[in-house]
mmCIF file of N, CA and C in Angstrom:
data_model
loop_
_atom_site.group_PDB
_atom_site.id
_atom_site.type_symbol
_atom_site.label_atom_id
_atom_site.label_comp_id
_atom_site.label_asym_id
_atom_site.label_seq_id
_atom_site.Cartn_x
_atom_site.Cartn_y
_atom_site.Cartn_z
ATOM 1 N N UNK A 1 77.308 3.471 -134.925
ATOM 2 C CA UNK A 1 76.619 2.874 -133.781
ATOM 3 C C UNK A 1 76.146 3.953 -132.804
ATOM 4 N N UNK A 2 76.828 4.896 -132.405
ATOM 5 C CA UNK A 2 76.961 6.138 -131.803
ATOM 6 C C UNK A 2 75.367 6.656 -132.189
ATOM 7 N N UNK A 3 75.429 7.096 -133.155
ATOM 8 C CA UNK A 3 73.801 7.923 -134.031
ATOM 9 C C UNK A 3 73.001 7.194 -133.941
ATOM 10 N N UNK A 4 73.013 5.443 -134.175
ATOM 11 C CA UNK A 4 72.120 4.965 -133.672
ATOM 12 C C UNK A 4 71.339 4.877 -132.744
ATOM 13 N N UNK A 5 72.097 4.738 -131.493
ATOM 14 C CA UNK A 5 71.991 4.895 -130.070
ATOM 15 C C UNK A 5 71.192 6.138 -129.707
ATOM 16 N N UNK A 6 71.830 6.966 -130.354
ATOM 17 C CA UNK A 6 71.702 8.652 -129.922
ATOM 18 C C UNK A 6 69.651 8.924 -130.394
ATOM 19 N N UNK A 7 70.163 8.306 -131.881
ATOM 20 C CA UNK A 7 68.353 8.424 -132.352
ATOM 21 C C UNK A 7 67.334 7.604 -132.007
ATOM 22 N N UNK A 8 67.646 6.417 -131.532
ATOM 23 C CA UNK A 8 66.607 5.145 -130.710
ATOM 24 C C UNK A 8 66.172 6.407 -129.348
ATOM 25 N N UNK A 9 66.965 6.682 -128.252
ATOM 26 C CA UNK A 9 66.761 7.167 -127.275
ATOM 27 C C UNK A 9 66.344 8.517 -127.756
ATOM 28 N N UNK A 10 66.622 9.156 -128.908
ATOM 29 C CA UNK A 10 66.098 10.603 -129.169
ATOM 30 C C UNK A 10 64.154 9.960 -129.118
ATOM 31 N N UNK A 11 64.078 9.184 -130.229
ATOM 32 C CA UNK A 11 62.678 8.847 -130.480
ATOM 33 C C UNK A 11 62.375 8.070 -129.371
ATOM 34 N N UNK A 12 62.226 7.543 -128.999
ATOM 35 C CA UNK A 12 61.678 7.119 -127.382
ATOM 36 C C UNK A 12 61.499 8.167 -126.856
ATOM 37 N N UNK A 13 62.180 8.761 -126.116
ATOM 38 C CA UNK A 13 61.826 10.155 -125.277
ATOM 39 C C UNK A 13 60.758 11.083 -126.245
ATOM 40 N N UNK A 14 61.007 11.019 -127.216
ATOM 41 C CA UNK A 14 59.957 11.922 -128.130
ATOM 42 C C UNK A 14 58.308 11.178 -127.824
ATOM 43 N N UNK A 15 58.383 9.764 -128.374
ATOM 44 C CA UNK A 15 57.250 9.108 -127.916
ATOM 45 C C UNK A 15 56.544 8.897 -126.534
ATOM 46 N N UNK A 16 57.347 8.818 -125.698
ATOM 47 C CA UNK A 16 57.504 8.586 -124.129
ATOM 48 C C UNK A 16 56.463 10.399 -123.780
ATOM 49 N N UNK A 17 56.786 11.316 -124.361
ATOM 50 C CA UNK A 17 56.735 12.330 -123.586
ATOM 51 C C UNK A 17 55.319 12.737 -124.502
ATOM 52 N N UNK A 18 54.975 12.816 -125.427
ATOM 53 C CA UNK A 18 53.665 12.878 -126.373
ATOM 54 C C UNK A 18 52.560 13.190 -125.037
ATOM 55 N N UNK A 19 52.491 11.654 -124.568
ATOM 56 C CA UNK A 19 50.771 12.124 -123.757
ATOM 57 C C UNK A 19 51.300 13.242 -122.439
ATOM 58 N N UNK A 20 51.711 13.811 -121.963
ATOM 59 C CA UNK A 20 52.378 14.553 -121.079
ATOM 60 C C UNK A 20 52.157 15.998 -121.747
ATOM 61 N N UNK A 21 52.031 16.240 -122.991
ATOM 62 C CA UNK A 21 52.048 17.997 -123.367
ATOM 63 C C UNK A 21 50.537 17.969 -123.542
ATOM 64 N N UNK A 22 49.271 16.906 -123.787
ATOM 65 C CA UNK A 22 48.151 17.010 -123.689
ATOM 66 C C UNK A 22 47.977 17.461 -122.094
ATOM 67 N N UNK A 23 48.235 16.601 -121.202
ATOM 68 C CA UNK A 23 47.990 16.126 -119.963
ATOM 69 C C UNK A 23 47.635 17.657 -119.391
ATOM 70 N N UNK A 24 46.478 17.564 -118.433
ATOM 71 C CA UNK A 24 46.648 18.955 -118.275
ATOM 72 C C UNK A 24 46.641 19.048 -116.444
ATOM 73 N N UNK A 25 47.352 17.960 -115.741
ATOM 74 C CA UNK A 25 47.776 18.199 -114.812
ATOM 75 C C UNK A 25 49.080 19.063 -114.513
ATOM 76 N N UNK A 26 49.954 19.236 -115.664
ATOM 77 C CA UNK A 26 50.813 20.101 -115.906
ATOM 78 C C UNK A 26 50.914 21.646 -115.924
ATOM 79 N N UNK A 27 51.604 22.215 -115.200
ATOM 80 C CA UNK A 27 51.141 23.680 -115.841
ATOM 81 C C UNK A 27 51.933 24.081 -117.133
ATOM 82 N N UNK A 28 51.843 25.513 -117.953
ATOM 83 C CA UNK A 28 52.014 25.452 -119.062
ATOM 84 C C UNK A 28 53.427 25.636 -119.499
ATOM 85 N N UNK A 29 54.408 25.823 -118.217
ATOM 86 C CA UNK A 29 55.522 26.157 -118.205
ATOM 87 C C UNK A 29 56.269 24.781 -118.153
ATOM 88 N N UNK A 30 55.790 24.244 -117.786
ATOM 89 C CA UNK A 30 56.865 22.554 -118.030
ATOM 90 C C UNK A 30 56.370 21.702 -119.606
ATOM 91 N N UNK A 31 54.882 22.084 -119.614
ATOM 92 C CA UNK A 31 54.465 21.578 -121.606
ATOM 93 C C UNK A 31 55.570 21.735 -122.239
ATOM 94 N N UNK A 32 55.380 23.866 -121.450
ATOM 95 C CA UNK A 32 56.457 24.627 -123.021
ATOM 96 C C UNK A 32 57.879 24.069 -122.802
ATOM 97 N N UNK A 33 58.534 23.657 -121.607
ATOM 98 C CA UNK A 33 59.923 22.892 -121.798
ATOM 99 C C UNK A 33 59.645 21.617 -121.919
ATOM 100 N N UNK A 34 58.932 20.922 -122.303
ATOM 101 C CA UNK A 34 58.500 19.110 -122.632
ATOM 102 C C UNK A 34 58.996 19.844 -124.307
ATOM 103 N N UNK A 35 57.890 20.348 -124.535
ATOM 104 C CA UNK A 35 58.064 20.562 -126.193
ATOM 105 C C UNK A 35 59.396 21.204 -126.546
ATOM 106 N N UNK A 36 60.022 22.206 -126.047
ATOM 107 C CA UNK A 36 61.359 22.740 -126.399
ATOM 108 C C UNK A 36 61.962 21.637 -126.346
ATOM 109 N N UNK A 37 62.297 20.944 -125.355
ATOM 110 C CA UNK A 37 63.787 19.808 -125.091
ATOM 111 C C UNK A 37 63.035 18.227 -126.255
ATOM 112 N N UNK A 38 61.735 18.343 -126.161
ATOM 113 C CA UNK A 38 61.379 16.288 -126.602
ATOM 114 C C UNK A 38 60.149 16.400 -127.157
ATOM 115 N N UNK A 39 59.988 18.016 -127.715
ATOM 116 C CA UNK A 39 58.459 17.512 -128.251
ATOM 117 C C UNK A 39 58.268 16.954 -129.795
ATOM 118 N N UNK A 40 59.213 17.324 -130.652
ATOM 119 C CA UNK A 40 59.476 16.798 -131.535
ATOM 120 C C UNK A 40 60.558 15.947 -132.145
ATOM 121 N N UNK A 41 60.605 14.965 -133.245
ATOM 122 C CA UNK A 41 61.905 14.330 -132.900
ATOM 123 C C UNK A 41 63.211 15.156 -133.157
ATOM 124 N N UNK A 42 63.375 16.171 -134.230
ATOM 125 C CA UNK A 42 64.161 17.074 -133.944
ATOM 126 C C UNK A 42 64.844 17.735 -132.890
ATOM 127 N N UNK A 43 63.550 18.265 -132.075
ATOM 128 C CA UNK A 43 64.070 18.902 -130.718
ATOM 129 C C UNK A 43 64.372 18.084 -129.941
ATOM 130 N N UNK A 44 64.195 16.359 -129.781
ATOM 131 C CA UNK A 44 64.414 15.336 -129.210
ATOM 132 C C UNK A 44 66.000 14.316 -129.417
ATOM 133 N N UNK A 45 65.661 15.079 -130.966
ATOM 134 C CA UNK A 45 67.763 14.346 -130.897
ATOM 135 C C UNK A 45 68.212 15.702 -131.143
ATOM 136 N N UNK A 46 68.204 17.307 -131.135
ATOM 137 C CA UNK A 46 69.127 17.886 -130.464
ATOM 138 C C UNK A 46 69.509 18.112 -128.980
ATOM 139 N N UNK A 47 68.383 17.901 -128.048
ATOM 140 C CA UNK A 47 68.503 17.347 -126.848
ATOM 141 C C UNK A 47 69.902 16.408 -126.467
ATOM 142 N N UNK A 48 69.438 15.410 -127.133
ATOM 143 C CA UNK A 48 70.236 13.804 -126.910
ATOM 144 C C UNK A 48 71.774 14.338 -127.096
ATOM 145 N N UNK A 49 71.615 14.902 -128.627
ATOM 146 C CA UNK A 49 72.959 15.279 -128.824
ATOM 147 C C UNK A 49 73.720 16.363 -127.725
ATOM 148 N N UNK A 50 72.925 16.841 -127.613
ATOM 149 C CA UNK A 50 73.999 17.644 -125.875
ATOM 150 C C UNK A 50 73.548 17.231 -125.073
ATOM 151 N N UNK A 51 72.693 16.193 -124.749
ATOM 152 C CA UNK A 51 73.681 14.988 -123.339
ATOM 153 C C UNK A 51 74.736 14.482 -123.696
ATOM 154 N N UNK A 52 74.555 14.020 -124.526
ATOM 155 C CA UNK A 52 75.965 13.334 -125.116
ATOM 156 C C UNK A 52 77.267 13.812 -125.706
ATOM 157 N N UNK A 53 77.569 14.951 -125.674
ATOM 158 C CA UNK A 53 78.488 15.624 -125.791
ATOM 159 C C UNK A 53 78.793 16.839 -125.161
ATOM 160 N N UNK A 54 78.099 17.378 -124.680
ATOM 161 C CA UNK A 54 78.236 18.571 -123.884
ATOM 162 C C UNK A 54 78.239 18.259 -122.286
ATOM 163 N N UNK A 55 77.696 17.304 -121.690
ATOM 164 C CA UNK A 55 77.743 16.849 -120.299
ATOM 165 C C UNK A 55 76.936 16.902 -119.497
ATOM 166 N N UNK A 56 76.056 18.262 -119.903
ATOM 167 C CA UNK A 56 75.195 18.600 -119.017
ATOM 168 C C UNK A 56 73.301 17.888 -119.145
ATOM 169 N N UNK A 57 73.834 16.723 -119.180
ATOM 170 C CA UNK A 57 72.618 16.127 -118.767
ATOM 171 C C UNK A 57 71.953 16.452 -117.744
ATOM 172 N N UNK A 58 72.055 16.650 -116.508
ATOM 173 C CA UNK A 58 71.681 17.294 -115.311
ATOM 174 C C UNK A 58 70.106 18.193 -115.579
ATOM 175 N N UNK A 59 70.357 19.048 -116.877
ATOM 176 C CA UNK A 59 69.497 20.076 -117.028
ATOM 177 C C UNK A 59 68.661 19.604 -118.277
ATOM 178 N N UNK A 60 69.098 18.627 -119.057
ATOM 179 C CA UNK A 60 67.670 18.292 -119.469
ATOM 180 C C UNK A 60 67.313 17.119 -118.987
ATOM 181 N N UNK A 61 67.578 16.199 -117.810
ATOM 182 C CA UNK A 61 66.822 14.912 -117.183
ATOM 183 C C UNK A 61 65.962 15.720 -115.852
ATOM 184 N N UNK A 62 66.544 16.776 -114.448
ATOM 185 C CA UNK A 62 66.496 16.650 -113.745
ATOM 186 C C UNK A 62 64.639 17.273 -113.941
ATOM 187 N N UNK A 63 64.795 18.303 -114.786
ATOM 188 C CA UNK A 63 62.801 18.419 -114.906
ATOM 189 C C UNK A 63 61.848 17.902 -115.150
ATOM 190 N N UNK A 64 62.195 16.317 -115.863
ATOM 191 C CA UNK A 64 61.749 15.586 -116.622
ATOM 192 C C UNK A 64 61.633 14.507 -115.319
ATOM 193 N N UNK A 65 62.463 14.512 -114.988
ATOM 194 C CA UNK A 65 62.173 13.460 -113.832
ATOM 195 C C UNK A 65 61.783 13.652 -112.212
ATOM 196 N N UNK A 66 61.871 15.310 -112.138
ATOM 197 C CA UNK A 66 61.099 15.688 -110.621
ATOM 198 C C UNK A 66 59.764 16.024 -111.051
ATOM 199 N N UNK A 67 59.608 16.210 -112.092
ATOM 200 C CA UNK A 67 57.855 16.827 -111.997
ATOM 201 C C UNK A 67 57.384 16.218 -113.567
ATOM 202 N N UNK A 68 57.537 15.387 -114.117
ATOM 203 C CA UNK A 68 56.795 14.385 -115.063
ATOM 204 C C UNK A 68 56.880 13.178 -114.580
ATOM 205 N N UNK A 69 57.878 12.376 -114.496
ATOM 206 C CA UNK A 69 57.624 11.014 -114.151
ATOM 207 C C UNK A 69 59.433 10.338 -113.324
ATOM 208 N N UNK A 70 59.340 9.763 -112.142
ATOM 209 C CA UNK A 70 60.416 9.197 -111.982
ATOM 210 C C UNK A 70 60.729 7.507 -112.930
ATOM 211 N N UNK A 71 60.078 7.424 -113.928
ATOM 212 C CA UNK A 71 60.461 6.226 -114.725
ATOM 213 C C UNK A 71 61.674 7.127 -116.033
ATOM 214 N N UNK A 72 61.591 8.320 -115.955
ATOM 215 C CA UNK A 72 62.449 8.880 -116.884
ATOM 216 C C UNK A 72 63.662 8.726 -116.243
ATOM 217 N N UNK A 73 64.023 8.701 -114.906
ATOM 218 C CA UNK A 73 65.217 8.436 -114.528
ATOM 219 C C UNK A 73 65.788 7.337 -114.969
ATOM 220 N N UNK A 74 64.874 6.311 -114.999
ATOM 221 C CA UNK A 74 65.520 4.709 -115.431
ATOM 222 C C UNK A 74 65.874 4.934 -116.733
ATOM 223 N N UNK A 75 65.212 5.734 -117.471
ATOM 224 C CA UNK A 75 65.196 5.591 -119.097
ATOM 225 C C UNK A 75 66.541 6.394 -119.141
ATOM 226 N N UNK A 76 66.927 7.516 -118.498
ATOM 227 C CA UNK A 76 67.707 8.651 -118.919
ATOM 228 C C UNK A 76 69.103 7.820 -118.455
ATOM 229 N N UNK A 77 69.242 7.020 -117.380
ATOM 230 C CA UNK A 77 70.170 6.395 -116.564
ATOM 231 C C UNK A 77 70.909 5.518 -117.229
ATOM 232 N N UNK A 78 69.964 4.643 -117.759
ATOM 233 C CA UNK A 78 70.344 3.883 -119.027
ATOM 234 C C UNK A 78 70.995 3.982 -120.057
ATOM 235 N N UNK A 79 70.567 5.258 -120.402
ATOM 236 C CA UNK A 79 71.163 5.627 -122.054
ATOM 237 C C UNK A 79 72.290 6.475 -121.126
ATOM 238 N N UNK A 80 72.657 7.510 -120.214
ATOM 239 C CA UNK A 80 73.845 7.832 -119.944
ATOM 240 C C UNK A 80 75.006 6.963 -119.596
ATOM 241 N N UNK A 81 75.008 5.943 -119.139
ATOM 242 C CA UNK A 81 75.724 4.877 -118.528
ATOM 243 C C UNK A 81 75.998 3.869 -119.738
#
């Protein structure tokens, strides 16, 4: 149930974040950490997997949600809780 969880919210955030590395209101330094932490689903459930076990969610939600979108908070809030 655990992996389930872990890979629904890996692929969401993967999908969720797609139009955001086009977007070019961004500069190129938050793309290149969109794509490191969620640009693929790989890099999107090793992400997940160290929120979820390592703790430090803090450092992959808090960039994602001050300078891409505050609806990632709801999404990230959700799946931590």
């Amino acid at each position: 149930l655990l992996f389930i969880t872990m890979l629904t919210y890996a692929l969401v955030m993967c999908q969720l974040v797609q139009p955001y590395l086009t977007h070019e209101e961004f500069d190129d330094k938050t793309v290149a950490w969109l794509y490191k932490y969620y640009g693929t689903a790989g890099h999107s459930f090793w992400t997940v997997f160290e929120i979820t076990f390592s703790g430090s969610w803090p450092t992959y939600v808090r960039l994602l949600v001050e300078d891409v979108g505050v609806i990632f908070a709801f999404i990230s809030a959700a799946y931590i809780s």
